Every structure is written in C-alpha cells, then in structure tokens.
Amino acid sequence: MIKIQLTDSTKKKIEDIFIKDMQKQSTGLFQVLQRDKVKLLLEERYEFLYNIFYDDTGKVLKENVKEFLLSDRQKMKELMIKSPTVNEKDSKILQNEIFRYDTFSKRNSAYEILEKLQVNVCPYCNRQYTFTLVGDSVRPQFDHYYPKSKYPYLAISLYNLIPCCGICNLAKETLDTLKKPILYPYEEEFGEEIKFVVQEDTLRAMQGFSDEFSIKIKATFTEDNELMKKINTQVEELKLERLYNKHKDYIQDLVKNSYINSQERIDELLKKFPGLYNSKEEMQRVLMMNYVEKEDWGKRPLAKLTADIYNSV
Ligand SMILES: [Zn+2]
C-alpha cells in the first residue's frame, strides 16, 4: 500500500550489514556453501542452485553468492521461473540446511537492518506501527514476499524480506505471489490513484452521525490491468476492506474533523497564531492528528485513509 522509501545511502548500509552477517556467521550462506556436505547435496539434487554458487572446480563463487542474496524482484522472478518446483520435504531441507532464515532472524543484524530501513508503519496495510528496538527484541515481522515454503532458496534474500505487521504476515503466509502477485512494497504502492472512499455518502453518514456507511478501496484509473489485478489481490488476501471497516469510529471523527478544518479555517488560524506553525501542512497535520502529504503516509498508521477522506470532504 505504502512504498518503502529506500535511499541509495540506506540501501548501501543495509546491504553492507547483511552481506557482512552472511560472511561472518557460521550459518550465513557464504560459510554454509563451503561445507562438503552442502556442496554434495546441491550438486546431486539441486543443480540449478549448484550452478549459481560453484565454478567448474567446485569453488564457491563469492560474487555470485553476494549477487544472489541481493537480488531485486526481477532477478528473483527470473530465478523462480527457471527453477523446478520444490516439494515440501525439499523445502524443509533447503531452509534447515542452507538458506537459514531461522538463525538470521534472531541475530542483531536483522534488527540493525530494520532500524536502518525505518519502516515504522506496516507497508501492506498502513494500519499498525512497526517500530524496531535494537537490543530489546522488539521488531516487526519479516514477510517473505515470495513465500519461503514454495521458494525456500529465497528465504534469506534481502529484498524478499518485507517488514510488516503480524496480521498482514499471517494473512499472506502461503499466498503464491509469483502466480498471484500483490504490490511489492519496494517498488509499488497505492499512490494517489487508489483511494479510500466512503460508499454510502448520505449526509448523516458523511457527517459522522451514523455508522451506516462502509469504506471501499477504489481506483480512479482503469488502464493498467496488471496493477489493478495486484491491488485487488492485495485487498482480498489481506482483508483490507473488512479491516478498514473496523475503523468506523476513527472515520466518523475524521469526517467531522475534515468539515471543521476547512481551508478557510486553516488560513484563519494561520493568521491568528502567526509563528506557531511552520507551514500550512504542519497545521493540517496537527488538526487532523495525522499526515496528509503523500510522502509522509508511511509515518503514521491510517495516514493514507486520513488523507483520502480529508481531501474528499
Ligand atoms: Zn499490516
């Protein structure tokens, strides 16, 4: 729903932490691949992986390992399309013996990466805070955008790990996103074109006196079918409309607040309290108790909903 803002400098920092971790740790991929047992297992049963990680003489190709771990979505997609289907038993072997997400997820590096990423609200639903406290075992869950049960070799690919809330992670768990993609938060988002709208816009409901209304997620465009399909899948699989309809009390307050805090009132207040607010945007945020500017939607839960309602009233 809300895109993860990843600057070049943050990207470099998280990749450095991640690759160092994978090199240094005994269960990190670089060290795991050095083991004869693992090499043999890959050579005999998972040739598509063996060919990526080893040269003709059986030496680990370190650059390839690094590239593999930092694959972007396109590269992950190409790999999955080329790779044979992995059955449940093999999936367990690959996850338990080679692509050790279980050990990585407990290490400090996972927390450090999350802290650098600053994804403080779930990018899938924009409803829950997802703060990280390094050293205190507080962090969001990592969703595997491409599920690790079906694509176990992507279990520790950095850009397959999406920080998110527990509700979204659980709802999405087994969804095969290669076949049924949802928005990939490192690249895609709802943006201005997908909006929350109040469906039954009777005056009383719109003014917040009645809860006989429902909230819908609607597109203001129709041309990009692929994108629309992903959005529909996301709304359906993550139960977004049903969950947002649980926020009716918030929406009612929001509608009333949006009426009261018209542009005229904001201009008036700015005149009345010169110097108290740095900008019109800041005053809007304080009055609405949320961010309404698009670039800030990832900073507070329900910011996207707030912006859409505020702008529609
Ligand atoms: Zn969520």
CSV table of C-alpha atoms and ligand atoms in Angstrom, one decimal:
chain,number,residue,atom,x,y,z
A,1,MET,CA,0.0,0.0,0.0
A,2,ILE,CA,2.7,2.5,1.0
A,3,LYS,CA,6.0,2.2,-0.7
A,4,ILE,CA,9.2,1.7,1.3
A,5,GLN,CA,11.4,4.7,0.8
A,6,LEU,CA,14.8,3.4,0.1
A,7,THR,CA,17.6,5.9,-0.5
A,8,ASP,CA,20.9,4.9,-2.1
A,9,SER,CA,22.7,5.5,1.2
A,10,THR,CA,20.2,3.4,3.2
A,11,LYS,CA,20.4,0.7,0.6
A,12,LYS,CA,24.2,0.6,0.9
A,13,LYS,CA,24.0,0.5,4.7
A,14,ILE,CA,21.6,-2.4,4.9
A,15,GLU,CA,23.4,-4.4,2.1
A,16,ASP,CA,26.7,-4.0,4.0
A,17,ILE,CA,25.2,-5.2,7.3
A,18,PHE,CA,23.5,-8.1,5.6
A,19,ILE,CA,26.5,-9.3,3.5
A,20,LYS,CA,28.9,-9.0,6.4
A,21,ASP,CA,26.5,-11.0,8.5
A,22,MET,CA,26.2,-13.7,5.8
A,23,GLN,CA,30.0,-13.9,5.6
A,24,LYS,CA,30.8,-13.8,9.3
A,25,GLN,CA,28.2,-16.2,10.7
A,26,SER,CA,28.6,-19.9,10.6
A,27,THR,CA,25.0,-20.3,9.4
A,28,GLY,CA,25.5,-17.4,6.9
A,29,LEU,CA,25.2,-18.5,3.3
A,30,PHE,CA,28.9,-17.9,2.4
A,31,GLN,CA,30.1,-20.3,5.1
A,32,VAL,CA,27.4,-22.8,4.7
A,33,LEU,CA,28.3,-23.3,1.0
A,34,GLN,CA,31.9,-24.1,1.9
A,35,ARG,CA,30.8,-27.4,3.6
A,36,ASP,CA,31.4,-30.5,1.6
A,37,LYS,CA,28.0,-32.0,2.7
A,38,VAL,CA,26.1,-28.9,1.4
A,39,LYS,CA,28.1,-28.9,-1.9
A,40,LEU,CA,27.3,-32.5,-2.5
A,41,LEU,CA,23.7,-32.1,-1.6
A,42,LEU,CA,23.3,-29.2,-4.1
A,43,GLU,CA,25.3,-31.0,-6.8
A,44,GLU,CA,23.2,-34.1,-6.6
A,45,ARG,CA,19.8,-32.7,-6.0
A,46,TYR,CA,19.6,-29.0,-6.7
A,47,GLU,CA,21.7,-28.5,-9.8
A,48,PHE,CA,20.1,-25.1,-10.7
A,49,LEU,CA,21.5,-23.8,-7.4
A,50,TYR,CA,24.8,-25.6,-7.6
A,51,ASN,CA,25.5,-23.9,-11.0
A,52,ILE,CA,25.0,-20.4,-9.5
A,53,PHE,CA,27.2,-20.9,-6.4
A,54,TYR,CA,30.1,-23.0,-7.6
A,55,ASP,CA,32.6,-22.9,-10.5
A,56,ASP,CA,33.7,-26.0,-12.6
A,57,THR,CA,36.2,-26.9,-10.0
A,58,GLY,CA,33.7,-26.8,-7.1
A,59,LYS,CA,35.0,-23.5,-5.7
A,60,VAL,CA,32.4,-21.1,-4.2
A,61,LEU,CA,31.8,-18.1,-6.5
A,62,LYS,CA,31.6,-15.4,-3.8
A,63,GLU,CA,30.4,-12.6,-6.1
A,64,ASN,CA,27.6,-14.8,-7.3
A,65,VAL,CA,26.6,-15.5,-3.7
A,66,LYS,CA,26.5,-11.8,-3.0
A,67,GLU,CA,24.5,-11.0,-6.1
A,68,PHE,CA,22.1,-13.8,-5.3
A,69,LEU,CA,21.5,-12.6,-1.8
A,70,LEU,CA,20.9,-9.0,-3.0
A,71,SER,CA,18.6,-10.0,-6.0
A,72,ASP,CA,16.0,-7.5,-6.8
A,73,ARG,CA,12.4,-8.6,-7.7
A,74,GLN,CA,13.2,-9.0,-11.4
A,75,LYS,CA,16.1,-11.3,-10.6
A,76,MET,CA,14.1,-13.3,-8.1
A,77,LYS,CA,11.3,-13.7,-10.6
A,78,GLU,CA,13.7,-15.0,-13.3
A,79,LEU,CA,15.2,-17.5,-10.9
A,80,MET,CA,11.8,-18.8,-9.8
A,81,ILE,CA,10.6,-19.2,-13.4
A,82,LYS,CA,13.7,-21.1,-14.3
A,83,SER,CA,13.7,-23.3,-11.2
A,84,PRO,CA,12.0,-26.6,-10.7
A,85,THR,CA,9.1,-26.8,-8.2
A,86,VAL,CA,10.4,-27.7,-4.8
A,87,ASN,CA,8.3,-30.2,-2.8
A,88,GLU,CA,7.6,-29.8,0.9
A,89,LYS,CA,10.3,-32.2,2.0
A,90,ASP,CA,13.0,-30.5,-0.1
A,91,SER,CA,11.8,-27.1,1.0
A,92,LYS,CA,12.5,-28.1,4.6
A,93,ILE,CA,15.9,-29.4,3.7
A,94,LEU,CA,16.8,-26.2,1.9
A,95,GLN,CA,15.5,-24.0,4.7
A,96,ASN,CA,17.1,-26.0,7.5
A,97,GLU,CA,20.4,-26.8,5.9
A,98,ILE,CA,21.3,-23.9,3.6
A,99,PHE,CA,19.1,-20.9,3.5
A,100,ARG,CA,19.0,-20.3,7.2
A,101,TYR,CA,16.3,-17.6,7.8
A,102,ASP,CA,15.6,-19.1,11.3
A,103,THR,CA,19.1,-18.2,12.6
A,104,PHE,CA,19.3,-14.9,10.7
A,105,SER,CA,16.0,-13.6,12.0
A,106,LYS,CA,17.2,-13.9,15.6
A,107,ARG,CA,20.5,-12.1,15.1
A,108,ASN,CA,21.3,-8.5,15.8
A,109,SER,CA,21.9,-7.8,12.1
A,110,ALA,CA,18.2,-8.4,11.4
A,111,TYR,CA,17.3,-5.7,14.0
A,112,GLU,CA,20.0,-3.3,12.7
A,113,ILE,CA,18.7,-3.7,9.1
A,114,LEU,CA,15.2,-2.9,10.3
A,115,GLU,CA,16.3,0.1,12.3
A,116,LYS,CA,18.1,1.5,9.2
A,117,LEU,CA,15.1,0.8,7.0
A,118,GLN,CA,12.9,3.0,9.2
A,119,VAL,CA,9.7,1.2,8.1
A,120,ASN,CA,7.7,2.4,11.1
A,121,VAL,CA,4.2,1.5,9.8
A,122,CYS,CA,3.2,-1.7,8.0
A,123,PRO,CA,3.7,-1.1,4.3
A,124,TYR,CA,1.0,-3.6,3.4
A,125,CYS,CA,-1.9,-2.2,5.4
A,126,ASN,CA,-0.8,1.2,6.8
A,127,ARG,CA,-2.7,0.3,10.0
A,128,GLN,CA,-0.1,-0.7,12.5
A,129,TYR,CA,3.1,0.7,13.9
A,130,THR,CA,6.2,-1.5,13.2
A,131,PHE,CA,9.0,0.0,15.3
A,132,THR,CA,12.3,-1.7,16.0
A,133,LEU,CA,14.3,-1.6,19.2
A,134,VAL,CA,17.8,-2.9,18.6
A,135,GLY,CA,19.0,-4.9,21.6
A,136,ASP,CA,15.5,-5.3,23.1
A,137,SER,CA,14.0,-8.0,20.8
A,138,VAL,CA,11.3,-5.6,19.5
A,139,ARG,CA,10.8,-5.6,15.8
A,140,PRO,CA,8.2,-6.1,13.1
A,141,GLN,CA,7.8,-9.4,11.4
A,142,PHE,CA,9.5,-10.2,8.2
A,143,ASP,CA,7.2,-11.3,5.5
A,144,HIS,CA,8.7,-13.3,2.7
A,145,TYR,CA,7.2,-11.5,-0.3
A,146,TYR,CA,7.8,-14.8,-2.3
A,147,PRO,CA,6.8,-17.4,0.3
A,148,LYS,CA,9.7,-19.4,1.7
A,149,SER,CA,7.7,-22.6,1.8
A,150,LYS,CA,7.4,-22.6,-2.1
A,151,TYR,CA,10.7,-20.8,-2.9
A,152,PRO,CA,13.0,-21.8,0.0
A,153,TYR,CA,16.1,-20.6,-1.8
A,154,LEU,CA,14.8,-17.1,-1.5
A,155,ALA,CA,14.3,-17.4,2.3
A,156,ILE,CA,17.3,-15.1,3.0
A,157,SER,CA,17.3,-12.8,0.0
A,158,LEU,CA,17.3,-9.4,1.5
A,159,TYR,CA,14.8,-7.8,-0.9
A,160,ASN,CA,12.4,-10.7,-0.4
A,161,LEU,CA,12.1,-9.7,3.3
A,162,ILE,CA,9.3,-7.2,3.9
A,163,PRO,CA,9.0,-5.7,7.4
A,164,CYS,CA,5.3,-5.8,8.2
A,165,CYS,CA,2.7,-6.3,10.9
A,166,GLY,CA,1.8,-9.7,12.3
A,167,ILE,CA,-1.7,-9.5,10.9
A,168,CYS,CA,-0.5,-9.0,7.3
A,169,ASN,CA,2.2,-11.6,7.6
A,170,LEU,CA,-0.3,-14.2,8.8
A,171,ALA,CA,-2.9,-13.3,6.2
A,172,LYS,CA,-0.4,-13.5,3.4
A,173,GLU,CA,1.5,-16.5,4.6
A,174,THR,CA,1.0,-19.1,1.9
A,175,LEU,CA,-0.1,-16.8,-1.0
A,176,ASP,CA,2.0,-17.7,-4.0
A,177,THR,CA,2.9,-14.2,-5.2
A,178,LEU,CA,4.7,-15.5,-8.3
A,179,LYS,CA,1.3,-16.6,-9.6
A,180,LYS,CA,-0.9,-14.1,-7.8
A,181,PRO,CA,1.2,-11.0,-7.1
A,182,ILE,CA,0.3,-8.3,-4.7
A,183,LEU,CA,2.0,-4.9,-4.7
A,184,TYR,CA,5.8,-5.3,-4.0
A,185,PRO,CA,6.4,-2.6,-1.3
A,186,TYR,CA,9.9,-1.8,-2.5
A,187,GLU,CA,8.6,-0.7,-5.9
A,188,GLU,CA,4.8,-0.3,-5.8
A,189,GLU,CA,2.1,1.5,-3.9
A,190,PHE,CA,-1.5,2.6,-3.8
A,191,GLY,CA,-0.4,6.2,-4.5
A,192,GLU,CA,-2.9,8.9,-5.4
A,193,GLU,CA,-4.9,6.8,-7.8
A,194,ILE,CA,-6.2,4.2,-5.4
A,195,LYS,CA,-8.4,5.8,-2.8
A,196,PHE,CA,-10.4,5.0,0.3
A,197,VAL,CA,-13.9,6.2,-0.3
A,198,VAL,CA,-17.0,6.3,1.9
A,199,GLN,CA,-19.5,4.3,0.0
A,200,GLU,CA,-22.9,5.3,1.3
A,201,ASP,CA,-22.4,9.1,1.3
A,202,THR,CA,-25.7,10.0,2.9
A,203,LEU,CA,-25.3,13.4,4.5
A,204,ARG,CA,-25.7,11.9,8.0
A,205,ALA,CA,-23.2,9.2,7.5
A,206,MET,CA,-20.7,11.6,5.9
A,207,GLN,CA,-21.1,14.0,8.8
A,208,GLY,CA,-20.4,11.1,11.2
A,209,PHE,CA,-23.8,10.8,12.9
A,210,SER,CA,-24.4,7.3,11.7
A,211,ASP,CA,-22.3,4.3,11.1
A,212,GLU,CA,-24.4,3.1,8.2
A,213,PHE,CA,-21.7,3.5,5.7
A,214,SER,CA,-18.8,1.4,4.5
A,215,ILE,CA,-15.4,2.2,3.4
A,216,LYS,CA,-14.2,0.9,0.0
A,217,ILE,CA,-10.9,0.9,-1.8
A,218,LYS,CA,-11.4,2.2,-5.3
A,219,ALA,CA,-9.2,3.0,-8.3
A,220,THR,CA,-9.5,6.3,-10.2
A,221,PHE,CA,-8.0,4.8,-13.3
A,222,THR,CA,-8.7,1.7,-15.3
A,223,GLU,CA,-6.0,1.4,-17.9
A,224,ASP,CA,-3.3,-0.7,-16.1
A,225,ASN,CA,-4.9,-4.1,-15.7
A,226,GLU,CA,-1.8,-5.7,-14.2
A,227,LEU,CA,-1.6,-3.2,-11.5
A,228,MET,CA,-5.3,-3.4,-10.8
A,229,LYS,CA,-5.1,-7.2,-10.5
A,230,LYS,CA,-2.4,-6.9,-7.9
A,231,ILE,CA,-4.3,-4.3,-5.9
A,232,ASN,CA,-7.5,-6.4,-6.0
A,233,THR,CA,-5.5,-9.5,-4.8
A,234,GLN,CA,-3.9,-7.4,-2.0
A,235,VAL,CA,-7.3,-6.1,-0.9
A,236,GLU,CA,-8.8,-9.5,-1.0
A,237,GLU,CA,-6.0,-11.6,0.6
A,238,LEU,CA,-5.1,-9.1,3.3
A,239,LYS,CA,-8.8,-8.4,4.1
A,240,LEU,CA,-8.1,-4.7,3.8
A,241,GLU,CA,-11.6,-3.5,3.2
A,242,ARG,CA,-13.0,-5.6,6.0
A,243,LEU,CA,-10.3,-4.4,8.3
A,244,TYR,CA,-10.7,-0.8,7.4
A,245,ASN,CA,-14.4,-1.0,8.1
A,246,LYS,CA,-13.4,-1.8,11.7
A,247,HIS,CA,-12.1,1.8,11.9
A,248,LYS,CA,-15.5,3.4,11.6
A,249,ASP,CA,-15.2,5.4,14.8
A,250,TYR,CA,-12.0,6.9,13.5
A,251,ILE,CA,-13.6,7.6,10.1
A,252,GLN,CA,-16.6,9.3,11.8
A,253,ASP,CA,-14.2,11.6,13.7
A,254,LEU,CA,-12.2,12.1,10.6
A,255,VAL,CA,-15.2,13.2,8.5
A,256,LYS,CA,-16.3,15.7,11.2
A,257,ASN,CA,-12.8,17.0,11.6
A,258,SER,CA,-12.4,17.4,7.9
A,259,TYR,CA,-15.6,19.6,7.8
A,260,ILE,CA,-14.5,21.7,10.6
A,261,ASN,CA,-10.9,22.2,9.4
A,262,SER,CA,-11.7,23.7,6.0
A,263,GLN,CA,-9.1,25.6,4.1
A,264,GLU,CA,-10.7,28.9,5.2
A,265,ARG,CA,-10.4,27.9,8.8
A,266,ILE,CA,-6.7,26.9,8.4
A,267,ASP,CA,-6.0,30.2,6.7
A,268,GLU,CA,-7.8,32.0,9.6
A,269,LEU,CA,-5.8,30.0,12.2
A,270,LEU,CA,-2.5,30.7,10.5
A,271,LYS,CA,-3.3,34.4,10.7
A,272,LYS,CA,-4.5,34.2,14.3
A,273,PHE,CA,-1.4,32.3,15.5
A,274,PRO,CA,1.5,33.6,13.5
A,275,GLY,CA,4.7,31.8,14.1
A,276,LEU,CA,3.0,28.9,15.9
A,277,TYR,CA,3.1,26.7,12.8
A,278,ASN,CA,5.8,26.5,10.3
A,279,SER,CA,3.6,25.7,7.4
A,280,LYS,CA,0.0,25.0,6.3
A,281,GLU,CA,1.0,21.3,6.0
A,282,GLU,CA,2.1,21.3,9.6
A,283,MET,CA,-1.2,22.8,10.8
A,284,GLN,CA,-3.2,20.3,8.7
A,285,ARG,CA,-1.3,17.5,10.4
A,286,VAL,CA,-1.8,18.9,13.9
A,287,LEU,CA,-5.5,19.4,13.3
A,288,MET,CA,-6.1,16.0,11.7
A,289,MET,CA,-3.6,14.3,14.0
A,290,ASN,CA,-2.1,12.6,11.0
A,291,TYR,CA,0.0,13.2,7.9
A,292,VAL,CA,-1.9,14.2,4.8
A,293,GLU,CA,1.0,14.7,2.4
A,294,LYS,CA,1.8,11.6,0.2
A,295,GLU,CA,5.5,11.4,1.1
A,296,ASP,CA,4.6,11.1,4.8
A,297,TRP,CA,1.9,8.4,4.6
A,298,GLY,CA,4.4,5.8,5.9
A,299,LYS,CA,5.0,7.8,9.1
A,300,ARG,CA,1.7,7.2,11.0
A,301,PRO,CA,-0.9,4.4,10.8
A,302,LEU,CA,-4.0,5.3,8.8
A,303,ALA,CA,-2.4,8.3,7.2
A,304,LYS,CA,-3.5,7.2,3.7
A,305,LEU,CA,-7.1,6.8,4.9
A,306,THR,CA,-6.9,10.2,6.6
A,307,ALA,CA,-5.5,11.9,3.5
A,308,ASP,CA,-8.2,10.4,1.2
A,309,ILE,CA,-11.1,11.4,3.5
A,310,TYR,CA,-9.7,14.8,4.3
A,311,ASN,CA,-9.3,15.6,0.6
A,312,SER,CA,-12.7,14.3,-0.4
A,313,VAL,CA,-14.7,16.3,2.2
B,1,ZN,ZN,-0.1,-4.8,8.1
